[in-house]
Coordinates of C-alpha atoms (C1' of nucleotides) in Angstrom, one line a residue:
Chain A
M70 CA 63.8 182.7 183.1
N71 CA 66.0 180.3 181.3
L72 CA 69.2 178.3 181.8
R73 CA 70.7 180.1 178.9
D74 CA 70.1 183.5 180.5
L75 CA 71.8 182.3 183.7
K76 CA 74.7 181.2 181.6
Y77 CA 74.8 184.7 180.1
I78 CA 74.8 186.5 183.4
V79 CA 77.4 184.2 184.9
A80 CA 79.6 184.8 181.8
V81 CA 79.3 188.6 182.2
A82 CA 80.0 188.4 185.9
D83 CA 83.2 186.4 185.1
E84 CA 84.3 188.5 182.2
K85 CA 83.1 191.8 183.4
H86 CA 82.5 192.6 179.7
F87 CA 79.5 192.0 177.5
G88 CA 81.5 191.4 174.4
R89 CA 83.8 188.8 175.8
A90 CA 81.0 187.2 177.6
A91 CA 79.1 186.9 174.4
E92 CA 82.1 185.3 172.7
E93 CA 82.4 182.8 175.6
C94 CA 78.7 181.9 175.1
A95 CA 79.1 181.8 171.4
V96 CA 76.5 184.3 170.6
S97 CA 76.6 187.9 169.3
Q98 CA 76.9 190.8 171.8
P99 CA 73.5 192.2 171.0
T100 CA 71.9 188.8 171.6
L101 CA 73.5 188.5 175.0
S102 CA 72.7 192.1 175.9
A103 CA 69.1 191.8 174.9
Q104 CA 68.6 188.5 176.8
I105 CA 70.1 190.0 180.0
I106 CA 68.0 193.1 179.7
K107 CA 65.0 190.9 179.2
L108 CA 65.9 188.9 182.3
E109 CA 66.4 192.0 184.3
D110 CA 63.1 193.2 183.1
Y111 CA 61.4 190.0 184.0
L112 CA 62.9 189.9 187.4
Q113 CA 62.2 193.6 187.9
I114 CA 65.7 194.1 189.1
Q115 CA 68.9 195.4 187.8
I116 CA 71.8 192.8 187.9
F117 CA 74.5 194.9 186.3
E118 CA 75.4 198.6 186.2
R119 CA 76.9 199.2 182.8
H120 CA 79.9 201.5 182.3
R121 CA 82.6 201.4 179.8
G122 CA 85.5 199.4 181.3
N123 CA 83.9 199.3 184.7
L124 CA 81.1 196.8 185.1
I125 CA 79.4 196.8 188.6
I126 CA 77.3 193.9 189.9
T127 CA 74.5 195.0 192.1
P128 CA 74.1 193.4 195.5
A129 CA 71.0 191.5 194.4
G130 CA 72.7 190.7 191.2
A131 CA 75.6 189.1 193.0
E132 CA 73.1 186.9 195.0
I133 CA 71.4 185.9 191.8
I134 CA 74.6 185.0 190.1
Q135 CA 75.6 182.9 193.0
Q136 CA 72.3 181.0 192.6
A137 CA 72.8 180.8 188.9
R138 CA 76.2 179.1 189.4
I139 CA 74.6 176.5 191.6
I140 CA 71.9 175.9 189.0
L141 CA 74.4 175.6 186.2
D142 CA 76.4 173.1 188.2
H143 CA 73.4 170.9 188.7
A144 CA 72.4 171.2 185.1
E145 CA 75.9 170.0 184.3
Q146 CA 75.2 167.1 186.6
I147 CA 72.1 166.2 184.5
H148 CA 74.3 166.0 181.5
K149 CA 76.7 163.7 183.3
I150 CA 74.0 161.5 184.5
S151 CA 72.7 161.1 181.0
A152 CA 76.2 160.5 179.6
F153 CA 76.8 157.8 182.1
A154 CA 73.4 156.2 181.6
T155 CA 73.9 156.1 177.9
D156 CA 76.5 153.4 178.4
R157 CA 73.8 150.9 177.8
F158 CA 75.6 148.0 179.2
A159 CA 76.3 149.6 182.5
G160 CA 74.2 150.1 185.6
T161 CA 71.8 147.9 187.5
L162 CA 69.3 145.5 186.0
S163 CA 66.6 144.1 188.1
L164 CA 65.9 140.6 186.8
G165 CA 63.2 138.2 187.8
I166 CA 63.5 134.5 187.3
I167 CA 61.1 131.7 188.0
P168 CA 62.1 129.0 190.5
T169 CA 62.3 126.2 188.0
I170 CA 65.0 128.1 186.1
A171 CA 66.9 130.1 188.6
P172 CA 68.8 127.4 190.5
Y173 CA 69.8 125.5 187.3
L174 CA 70.6 128.4 185.0
L175 CA 72.2 130.9 187.2
P176 CA 75.2 128.8 188.4
L177 CA 76.0 128.1 184.7
I178 CA 76.1 131.8 183.6
L179 CA 76.5 134.3 186.4
K180 CA 80.2 134.2 186.6
K181 CA 80.9 134.5 182.9
L182 CA 78.1 137.1 182.6
A183 CA 79.9 139.2 185.2
S184 CA 83.1 139.0 183.2
Q185 CA 81.6 139.8 179.9
L186 CA 79.3 142.6 181.1
P187 CA 81.5 143.9 183.9
K188 CA 79.7 147.2 184.4
L189 CA 76.3 145.5 184.7
T190 CA 75.0 144.7 188.2
L191 CA 72.2 142.2 188.3
Q192 CA 69.6 142.4 191.0
L193 CA 67.9 139.0 191.0
K194 CA 64.4 138.2 192.2
E195 CA 63.0 134.6 192.2
A196 CA 59.2 134.4 191.9
Q197 CA 56.5 132.6 190.0
T198 CA 55.4 133.7 186.6
H199 CA 52.2 135.5 187.5
Q200 CA 54.1 137.4 190.3
L201 CA 56.9 138.4 187.9
I202 CA 54.4 139.6 185.2
S203 CA 52.8 141.8 187.8
D204 CA 56.1 143.2 189.0
L205 CA 57.3 143.8 185.4
K206 CA 54.1 145.8 184.6
D207 CA 54.6 147.9 187.7
G208 CA 58.3 148.5 187.0
K209 CA 59.4 146.7 190.1
I210 CA 61.6 144.6 187.9
D211 CA 63.2 145.5 184.5
A212 CA 63.1 142.1 182.9
M213 CA 62.5 138.4 183.6
I214 CA 63.5 135.0 182.5
L215 CA 60.8 132.4 182.3
A216 CA 59.0 129.9 180.0
L217 CA 57.6 131.5 176.9
P218 CA 55.1 132.7 175.8
T219 CA 53.6 135.0 178.3
E220 CA 50.6 136.0 176.2
E221 CA 51.1 139.6 177.3
T222 CA 50.8 142.0 174.4
T223 CA 52.7 144.8 176.2
F224 CA 55.7 142.7 176.6
K225 CA 58.5 141.8 174.3
E226 CA 60.1 138.3 174.4
I227 CA 63.4 137.0 173.2
D228 CA 64.2 133.3 173.1
I229 CA 67.3 132.3 175.0
Y230 CA 67.2 128.5 174.7
R231 CA 64.9 125.5 174.1
E232 CA 64.8 123.1 176.9
D233 CA 63.6 119.4 176.5
F234 CA 61.6 117.7 179.2
Y235 CA 62.7 114.5 180.8
L236 CA 60.8 111.9 182.8
A237 CA 62.4 111.4 186.3
V238 CA 62.0 107.9 187.7
P239 CA 63.8 106.0 190.5
E240 CA 66.6 103.9 189.2
N241 CA 64.8 100.7 190.3
H242 CA 61.7 101.6 188.3
P243 CA 60.9 99.4 185.2
F244 CA 61.0 102.6 183.1
A245 CA 64.6 103.2 184.1
Q246 CA 65.7 100.7 181.4
K247 CA 64.0 102.5 178.6
K248 CA 66.0 104.6 176.1
V249 CA 63.0 106.8 175.4
I250 CA 59.5 107.0 176.6
Q251 CA 56.2 107.6 174.9
T252 CA 53.9 110.0 176.6
D253 CA 50.9 107.7 176.0
T254 CA 52.5 104.9 178.1
L255 CA 52.2 107.0 181.3
D256 CA 48.4 106.5 181.7
G257 CA 48.3 104.7 185.1
E258 CA 51.4 106.1 186.6
S259 CA 51.3 108.2 189.7
F260 CA 52.9 111.7 189.4
M261 CA 54.2 114.3 191.8
L262 CA 54.1 117.9 190.8
L263 CA 55.1 121.3 192.1
E264 CA 52.5 123.3 194.0
E265 CA 50.0 125.4 192.1
G266 CA 51.3 128.5 190.3
H267 CA 54.4 127.0 188.8
C268 CA 54.3 126.9 185.1
L269 CA 56.2 123.6 185.0
R270 CA 53.2 122.0 186.9
D271 CA 50.8 123.1 184.1
Q272 CA 53.1 122.1 181.3
T273 CA 53.7 118.6 182.8
M274 CA 49.9 118.1 183.3
E275 CA 49.3 119.1 179.7
L276 CA 52.0 117.1 178.0
C277 CA 51.3 113.9 180.0
R278 CA 47.5 114.4 179.8
L279 CA 47.4 113.6 183.5
K280 CA 44.1 112.8 185.2
P281 CA 43.6 114.2 188.7
S282 CA 43.7 110.7 190.2
Q283 CA 47.3 110.3 189.0
I284 CA 48.6 113.4 190.9
G285 CA 49.9 112.9 194.4
Q286 CA 47.7 115.1 196.7
S287 CA 49.6 114.9 199.9
L288 CA 52.5 116.8 198.7
R289 CA 52.9 120.6 198.1
A290 CA 56.4 120.6 196.7
T291 CA 57.9 124.1 196.5
S292 CA 61.0 123.0 194.5
I293 CA 62.2 120.5 192.0
E294 CA 64.8 119.4 194.5
T295 CA 62.1 118.3 196.9
L296 CA 60.3 116.6 194.1
L297 CA 63.4 114.7 193.1
E298 CA 63.9 113.6 196.7
M299 CA 60.4 112.1 196.6
V300 CA 61.1 110.4 193.3
R301 CA 64.2 108.9 194.8
C302 CA 62.2 107.5 197.6
G303 CA 59.8 105.8 195.2
H304 CA 56.7 107.9 195.7
G305 CA 56.2 108.3 192.0
M306 CA 57.6 110.0 189.0
T307 CA 57.8 113.6 187.7
V308 CA 58.9 115.6 184.7
V309 CA 61.9 118.0 184.8
P310 CA 63.5 120.3 182.3
E311 CA 66.8 119.5 180.7
L312 CA 69.0 121.7 182.8
V313 CA 67.9 119.9 186.0
T314 CA 69.5 116.7 184.6
K315 CA 72.9 118.3 184.1
Q316 CA 73.8 118.0 187.7
G317 CA 74.8 114.5 188.7
R318 CA 72.3 112.8 190.9
G319 CA 72.3 109.3 192.3
N320 CA 69.3 106.9 192.3
I321 CA 67.3 108.7 189.7
C322 CA 67.1 108.1 186.0
F323 CA 66.1 110.9 183.5
I324 CA 64.4 109.3 180.5
P325 CA 64.1 111.3 177.3
F326 CA 60.7 111.5 175.6
A327 CA 60.1 110.1 172.2
K328 CA 59.5 112.5 169.3
P329 CA 57.9 114.9 169.1
I330 CA 60.0 115.7 172.1
P331 CA 58.1 117.9 174.6
H332 CA 60.0 121.0 175.6
R333 CA 59.7 124.6 176.8
R334 CA 61.1 127.8 175.4
V335 CA 63.0 129.9 177.9
G336 CA 63.3 133.5 177.2
L337 CA 63.9 137.0 178.3
V338 CA 60.8 139.2 178.7
F339 CA 60.5 142.9 179.2
R340 CA 58.2 145.8 178.6
Q341 CA 57.8 146.9 175.0
T342 CA 58.5 150.4 176.2
F343 CA 61.6 149.5 178.3
S344 CA 64.4 151.9 177.8
R345 CA 67.3 149.5 177.5
Q346 CA 66.3 147.2 174.7
D347 CA 69.7 147.0 173.3
L348 CA 71.0 145.7 176.7
M349 CA 68.3 143.0 176.5
V350 CA 69.5 141.8 173.1
K351 CA 73.1 141.9 174.3
L352 CA 72.2 140.0 177.5
V353 CA 70.5 137.2 175.5
E354 CA 73.4 137.0 173.1
T355 CA 75.8 136.8 175.9
M356 CA 73.9 134.0 177.7
Q357 CA 73.6 132.0 174.5
G358 CA 77.3 132.3 174.0
I359 CA 77.9 130.9 177.4
L360 CA 75.4 128.0 177.2
Chain B
M178 CA 67.9 172.1 178.1
N179 CA 65.6 174.6 179.7
L180 CA 64.1 175.4 183.1
R181 CA 60.7 174.9 181.6
D182 CA 61.5 171.4 180.5
L183 CA 62.7 170.6 184.0
K184 CA 59.4 171.9 185.4
Y185 CA 57.6 169.6 183.0
I186 CA 59.5 166.4 183.9
V187 CA 59.1 167.2 187.6
A188 CA 55.4 167.7 187.1
V189 CA 55.1 164.4 185.3
A190 CA 57.1 162.7 188.0
D191 CA 54.7 164.1 190.6
E192 CA 51.5 163.5 188.8
K193 CA 52.5 160.3 187.0
H194 CA 50.3 161.5 184.2
F195 CA 51.0 163.6 181.2
G196 CA 47.6 165.2 181.0
R197 CA 47.5 166.3 184.6
A198 CA 51.1 167.4 184.5
A199 CA 50.3 169.6 181.5
E200 CA 47.4 171.1 183.3
E201 CA 49.6 171.8 186.3
C202 CA 52.1 173.5 184.0
A203 CA 49.3 175.4 182.2
V204 CA 50.2 174.0 178.8
S205 CA 48.5 171.6 176.5
Q206 CA 49.3 167.9 176.8
P207 CA 50.9 167.7 173.3
T208 CA 53.2 170.6 174.2
L209 CA 54.3 168.9 177.3
S210 CA 54.8 165.6 175.6
A211 CA 56.7 167.1 172.8
Q212 CA 59.0 169.0 175.1
I213 CA 59.8 166.0 177.2
I214 CA 60.4 163.9 174.1
K215 CA 62.7 166.6 172.8
L216 CA 64.6 166.7 176.2
E217 CA 64.9 162.9 176.2
D218 CA 66.2 163.2 172.7
Y219 CA 68.7 165.9 173.5
L220 CA 70.0 164.0 176.6
Q221 CA 70.0 160.8 174.6
I222 CA 68.2 159.1 177.5
Q223 CA 64.8 157.9 178.3
I224 CA 63.4 159.5 181.5
F225 CA 59.9 157.9 181.5
E226 CA 58.4 154.7 180.2
R227 CA 54.9 155.4 179.0
H228 CA 52.1 153.0 179.7
R229 CA 48.4 153.8 180.2
G230 CA 47.8 154.3 183.9
N231 CA 51.2 153.1 184.8
L232 CA 54.1 155.5 184.3
I233 CA 57.5 154.3 185.2
I234 CA 60.5 156.5 185.8
T235 CA 63.8 155.1 184.6
P236 CA 66.7 155.0 187.1
A237 CA 68.6 157.7 185.3
G238 CA 65.3 159.6 185.0
A239 CA 64.9 159.5 188.7
E240 CA 68.4 161.0 189.2
I241 CA 67.7 163.7 186.6
I242 CA 64.4 164.6 188.3
Q243 CA 66.2 164.8 191.6
Q244 CA 68.7 167.3 190.1
A245 CA 65.8 169.1 188.4
R246 CA 64.0 169.6 191.7
I247 CA 67.2 171.2 193.2
I248 CA 67.5 173.4 190.2
L249 CA 63.9 174.6 190.4
D250 CA 64.4 175.3 194.1
H251 CA 67.3 177.6 193.4
A252 CA 65.4 179.2 190.5
E253 CA 62.7 180.0 193.0
Q254 CA 65.4 181.5 195.2
I255 CA 66.3 183.8 192.4
H256 CA 62.7 185.0 192.2
K257 CA 62.7 185.6 196.0
I258 CA 66.0 187.5 195.9
S259 CA 64.5 189.7 193.2
A260 CA 61.2 190.2 195.0
F261 CA 63.0 191.2 198.2
A262 CA 65.4 193.5 196.3
T263 CA 62.5 195.3 194.6
D264 CA 61.5 196.7 197.9
R265 CA 63.5 199.7 196.9
F266 CA 63.7 201.2 200.3
A267 CA 65.2 198.1 201.9
G268 CA 68.7 196.6 202.0
T269 CA 72.1 198.1 202.5
L270 CA 73.3 201.3 201.1
S271 CA 77.0 202.1 201.2
L272 CA 77.3 205.9 201.6
G273 CA 80.4 208.0 201.6
I274 CA 80.5 211.4 203.3
I275 CA 83.2 214.0 203.4
P276 CA 84.8 214.8 206.9
T277 CA 83.5 218.4 206.9
I278 CA 79.9 217.2 206.7
A279 CA 79.8 213.8 208.4
P280 CA 80.2 214.8 212.1
Y281 CA 77.8 217.7 211.9
L282 CA 75.0 216.2 209.7
L283 CA 74.9 212.6 210.8
P284 CA 74.0 213.3 214.5
L285 CA 71.1 215.4 213.3
I286 CA 69.6 212.9 210.9
L287 CA 70.7 209.3 211.6
K288 CA 68.1 208.4 214.3
K289 CA 65.1 209.8 212.4
L290 CA 66.4 208.4 209.2
A291 CA 66.4 204.9 210.7
S292 CA 62.9 205.3 211.9
Q293 CA 61.6 206.6 208.6
L294 CA 63.4 204.1 206.4
P295 CA 63.5 201.2 208.8
K296 CA 64.5 198.5 206.3
L297 CA 67.4 200.5 205.0
T298 CA 70.9 199.8 206.5
L299 CA 73.5 202.5 206.0
Q300 CA 77.1 201.6 205.7
L301 CA 79.0 204.9 206.1
K302 CA 82.4 205.8 204.9
E303 CA 84.2 209.0 205.6
A304 CA 86.7 210.2 203.1
Q305 CA 87.8 213.2 201.1
T306 CA 86.0 214.1 197.9
H307 CA 88.5 212.8 195.4
Q308 CA 88.7 209.5 197.3
L309 CA 84.9 209.2 197.3
I310 CA 84.6 210.0 193.6
S311 CA 87.0 207.2 192.8
D312 CA 85.2 204.8 195.1
L313 CA 81.9 205.7 193.6
K314 CA 83.2 205.0 190.1
D315 CA 84.5 201.6 191.2
G316 CA 81.3 200.6 192.8
K317 CA 83.0 200.5 196.2
I318 CA 80.3 202.8 197.5
D319 CA 76.7 203.4 196.2
A320 CA 76.4 207.1 196.8
M321 CA 78.0 210.0 198.6
I322 CA 77.2 213.2 200.3
L323 CA 79.5 216.2 199.6
A324 CA 79.7 219.7 198.3
L325 CA 78.3 220.2 194.8
P326 CA 79.1 220.2 192.0
T327 CA 81.4 217.3 191.3
E328 CA 82.0 218.1 187.6
E329 CA 81.7 214.4 186.9
T330 CA 79.5 213.7 183.8
T331 CA 78.7 210.2 184.8
F332 CA 77.3 211.1 188.1
K333 CA 73.9 212.4 189.0
E334 CA 73.5 215.0 191.8
I335 CA 70.6 216.0 194.0
D336 CA 70.7 219.0 196.3
I337 CA 70.0 218.3 199.9
Y338 CA 70.6 221.7 201.5
R339 CA 72.4 225.0 201.1
E340 CA 74.8 225.8 203.8
D341 CA 76.1 229.3 204.5
F342 CA 79.6 229.9 205.6
Y343 CA 80.6 231.7 208.8
L344 CA 83.8 233.3 209.9
A345 CA 85.0 231.8 213.2
V346 CA 87.0 234.1 215.4
P347 CA 87.9 234.0 219.1
E348 CA 85.4 235.9 221.3
N349 CA 88.1 238.5 222.3
H350 CA 88.9 239.3 218.7
P351 CA 87.8 242.8 217.4
F352 CA 85.6 241.1 214.7
A353 CA 83.6 239.4 217.4
Q354 CA 81.5 242.5 217.8
K355 CA 80.5 242.7 214.2
K356 CA 77.0 241.7 213.1
V357 CA 78.2 240.8 209.6
I358 CA 81.5 240.7 207.9
Q359 CA 82.6 241.8 204.4
T360 CA 85.0 239.4 202.7
D361 CA 87.2 242.3 201.5
T362 CA 88.0 243.3 205.1
L363 CA 89.9 240.1 205.7
D364 CA 93.0 241.1 203.7
G365 CA 95.7 241.1 206.4
E366 CA 94.2 238.5 208.7
S367 CA 95.9 235.2 209.4
F368 CA 93.9 232.1 208.5
M369 CA 94.1 228.4 209.4
L370 CA 92.8 225.9 207.0
L371 CA 92.3 222.1 206.8
E372 CA 95.0 220.1 205.2
E373 CA 95.1 219.7 201.4
G374 CA 92.4 217.7 199.8
H375 CA 89.5 219.0 201.8
C376 CA 87.1 220.9 199.6
L377 CA 86.4 223.3 202.4
R378 CA 90.0 224.4 202.2
D379 CA 89.7 225.3 198.6
Q380 CA 86.3 227.0 199.0
T381 CA 87.6 229.2 201.9
M382 CA 90.7 230.2 199.9
E383 CA 88.6 231.2 197.0
L384 CA 85.9 233.1 198.8
C385 CA 88.3 235.1 201.0
R386 CA 90.8 235.5 198.1
L387 CA 93.6 234.4 200.5
K388 CA 97.2 235.0 199.8
P389 CA 99.7 232.2 200.7
S390 CA 101.2 234.5 203.4
Q391 CA 97.9 234.6 205.2
I392 CA 97.7 230.8 205.7
G393 CA 99.2 229.3 208.8
Q394 CA 101.8 226.8 207.6
S395 CA 102.7 225.1 210.8
L396 CA 99.4 223.3 211.1
R397 CA 98.1 220.3 209.2
A398 CA 94.6 220.3 210.6
T399 CA 92.7 217.1 209.8
S400 CA 89.4 218.2 211.3
I401 CA 87.3 221.3 211.8
E402 CA 87.3 220.6 215.5
T403 CA 91.1 220.9 215.7
L404 CA 90.9 224.1 213.7
L405 CA 88.3 225.5 216.1
E406 CA 90.5 224.6 219.1
M407 CA 93.3 226.6 217.4
V408 CA 90.9 229.6 216.9
R409 CA 89.9 229.4 220.5
C410 CA 93.5 229.8 221.5
G411 CA 93.9 232.9 219.3
H412 CA 96.1 231.5 216.6
G413 CA 93.9 233.0 213.9
M414 CA 90.6 232.7 212.2
T415 CA 88.9 230.2 209.9
V416 CA 85.7 229.7 207.9
V417 CA 83.2 227.0 208.7
P418 CA 79.9 225.9 207.3
E419 CA 76.6 226.6 209.0
L420 CA 76.0 223.2 210.6
V421 CA 79.3 223.5 212.6
T422 CA 77.9 226.6 214.3
K423 CA 74.8 224.8 215.6
Q424 CA 76.6 223.0 218.3
G425 CA 77.2 225.3 221.3
R426 CA 80.8 226.3 221.7
G427 CA 82.4 228.6 224.2
N428 CA 85.0 231.3 223.4
I429 CA 84.3 231.3 219.7
C430 CA 82.1 233.7 217.7
F431 CA 80.7 232.7 214.3
I432 CA 80.2 235.9 212.3
P433 CA 77.8 235.8 209.2
F434 CA 79.1 237.1 206.0
A435 CA 77.5 240.1 204.2
K436 CA 75.6 239.5 201.0
P437 CA 76.1 237.9 198.7
I438 CA 76.5 235.3 201.4
P439 CA 79.1 232.7 200.5
H440 CA 77.8 229.2 200.8
R441 CA 78.1 225.7 199.6
R442 CA 75.5 223.3 198.2
V443 CA 75.5 219.9 199.9
G444 CA 74.0 217.1 197.9
L445 CA 73.7 213.4 197.3
V446 CA 75.7 212.0 194.4
F447 CA 75.5 208.7 192.6
R448 CA 76.3 207.0 189.3
Q449 CA 73.9 207.8 186.5
T450 CA 73.5 204.1 186.0
F451 CA 72.9 203.3 189.7
S452 CA 70.0 200.9 190.1
R453 CA 68.3 202.5 193.1
Q454 CA 67.6 206.0 191.9
D455 CA 64.2 206.1 193.5
L456 CA 65.8 205.3 196.8
M457 CA 68.1 208.3 196.2
V458 CA 65.2 210.6 195.7
K459 CA 63.5 209.2 198.8
L460 CA 66.6 209.5 200.8
V461 CA 67.1 213.2 200.0
E462 CA 63.4 214.0 200.6
T463 CA 63.6 212.3 204.0
M464 CA 66.7 214.2 205.0
Q465 CA 65.2 217.5 203.9
G466 CA 62.1 216.7 206.0
I467 CA 64.3 216.1 209.0
L468 CA 66.4 219.3 208.6
Chain C
dT110 C1' 89.5 220.9 171.6
dA111 C1' 88.6 217.6 168.1
dT112 C1' 89.1 212.7 166.8
dT113 C1' 89.3 207.9 167.5
dT114 C1' 88.3 204.0 170.1
dT115 C1' 85.5 201.2 173.1
dC116 C1' 81.4 199.2 174.7
dA117 C1' 76.8 198.3 175.2
dA118 C1' 72.1 199.4 173.3
dT119 C1' 68.9 199.7 169.4
dA120 C1' 66.8 198.5 164.7
dG121 C1' 65.2 195.5 161.5
dA122 C1' 65.0 191.0 159.6
dT123 C1' 65.3 186.0 159.8
dA124 C1' 65.3 181.5 161.9
dA125 C1' 64.1 178.5 165.6
dA126 C1' 61.2 177.1 169.1
dA127 C1' 57.2 176.5 171.7
dC128 C1' 52.6 176.3 171.5
dC129 C1' 47.7 175.2 170.2
dT130 C1' 43.8 172.4 168.2
dA131 C1' 42.5 168.4 166.1
dT132 C1' 43.3 163.7 165.4
dC133 C1' 45.4 159.2 165.8
dA134 C1' 47.0 154.8 167.9
dT135 C1' 46.9 151.6 171.4
dA136 C1' 45.7 149.5 175.6
dT137 C1' 42.3 148.9 179.1
dA138 C1' 37.8 148.6 180.9
dT139 C1' 33.0 147.7 180.1
Chain D
dA218 C1' 32.6 144.6 170.5
dT219 C1' 32.5 149.3 172.2
dA220 C1' 33.8 153.0 175.0
dT221 C1' 37.3 155.3 177.5
dA222 C1' 41.8 156.8 178.7
dT223 C1' 46.4 158.2 177.5
dG224 C1' 50.1 159.7 175.2
dA225 C1' 51.9 160.6 170.3
dT226 C1' 51.5 162.9 165.8
dA227 C1' 50.2 166.5 162.2
dG228 C1' 49.8 171.0 160.7
dG229 C1' 49.7 175.7 161.5
dT230 C1' 50.4 180.1 164.4
dT231 C1' 52.8 182.8 167.6
dT232 C1' 56.6 183.8 170.3
dT233 C1' 61.3 184.1 171.1
dA234 C1' 66.1 184.0 170.0
dT235 C1' 69.3 185.2 167.0
dC236 C1' 72.0 187.7 163.5
dT237 C1' 74.1 192.0 161.0
dA238 C1' 74.4 196.7 160.9
dT239 C1' 74.2 200.9 163.2
dT240 C1' 73.8 204.2 166.9
dG241 C1' 75.0 206.6 171.2
dA242 C1' 77.8 207.8 174.8
dA243 C1' 82.0 207.9 177.4
dA244 C1' 86.9 207.5 177.5
dA245 C1' 91.4 207.8 175.4
dT246 C1' 94.3 210.0 172.3
dA247 C1' 96.0 213.4 169.2

DNA sequence: TATTTTCAATAGATAAAACCTATCATATAT
DNA sequence: ATATATGATAGGTTTTATCTATTGAAAATA
């Protein structure tokens, strides 16, 4: 049995005439006749009684045609679903973002993004890199924004922006007077970092070549904001990405690093096999246009 | 798009594995893969994201699969309808019967017929021959029982029984003493007939070679029972088929005719193209067994 | 009654598709 | 580094759908 066959019998039921039904289905009359005979043969049941000018639908045939109409309706639905879905910039996108990006990037772009991609609905999830990677593999999210690279071969990455790091010190700290800072002058300083699992923690440790003794152990900071609060109170210093410095903050100085300026690449990551790659490109372009 | 394709994507959605889905569909994995790719291509939409061991259904794909399940359900319905309908002795049969047969034949057979063809429901319609012929052509009824032949080339006829005619006279009539009656002794007698349109009227006129002057004009009898009531009251005589004589009636004598005995053939008639010919044969055999 | 018209089925040939086996490519697990 | 698992690709075969032309049978018309 075949959707085409069902179309044929519905056409015959509508037209009560094989020739006209064939025309409606854009096939020749013998083709339509043969297919219907084959269907009747397959179902072991007669659907139509043929007479000239007087076509009778058998009772079972009428029931079958009723089902066929339902089936064709739903088949049409499938076409509609596809047609809608092929508007690649519409629909819902489930997007993961790491905690050191989300609160600083989202306020800058969400509003304009909604106006430039009006048919796109974002479903946001904030989690650490390793969690997002797992979610992306499982299909729980469609894409994610985080620090590149991910080292995952099954993912594709597109750079969105490059973000320089800054040293955050209390404004009464000696460093606060410096225009730039050399990473090798940080040797004895005491640092505060985010809790384990944040990529920013690892990046900071690496770029400042921190010894375990320099890292404040008492604190398990879950956010940059907490960290900055501690800095403000003079418990130590920390490193933050550029976007964090854009919001006005009292009592804290953000000192640029000397060249080569340490930074991170922030990008959009998705599965190589993801079905909406053109939306990914569009999304990145739109975000870059806003920033 | 094709019912087979829909079966394939539902199988993949269920199994989350192309190989197992192919097995379930009893085709090779390349076949299933190729068909699904072709479907995705045709719909211009990706239904699955392929990874090893981790198959993800796209949002649009999920909607399509939902529709596909509905469609396959209804397709299954079509199979069930056919399977039920191919029990050729089940279902409803719309049967027309002429008024000179219905009230005498039906009481004899209906009960036993219901027990011997328990799954068959009869929908009975009583009408004159010409009306039944028109209804049968239009498919308003499936078959009819009447006096043969119909002279219609598009119908098939099966004889059920042969029915001799009898002369009905009041018991005080001189003819009432006769064992048999010769048709050529009826010349001057006055007859009462059914109204126009009844085949029995025409048959009686023919077999008795009645002149218009012999036929009572005042009466437009719509049933044999009315006619017999008139005979009982001595208004004349009439001719009735054998089954009418089987019910005990006072004050009326039914005289057999001399050879060659005039009679009519009663049979089952249906369209040559009717889909339940084997039921027709079975029905006639069953009725003959009962009579 | 004979002829024409109408309508669906049949015949024969061609084109399209679905299918199979064998193999490849890639990612994951060992 | 090797083996395994999974889905895609290649090439060839079979099946199916389709076409045009024709036939057959009933109905309408002359």
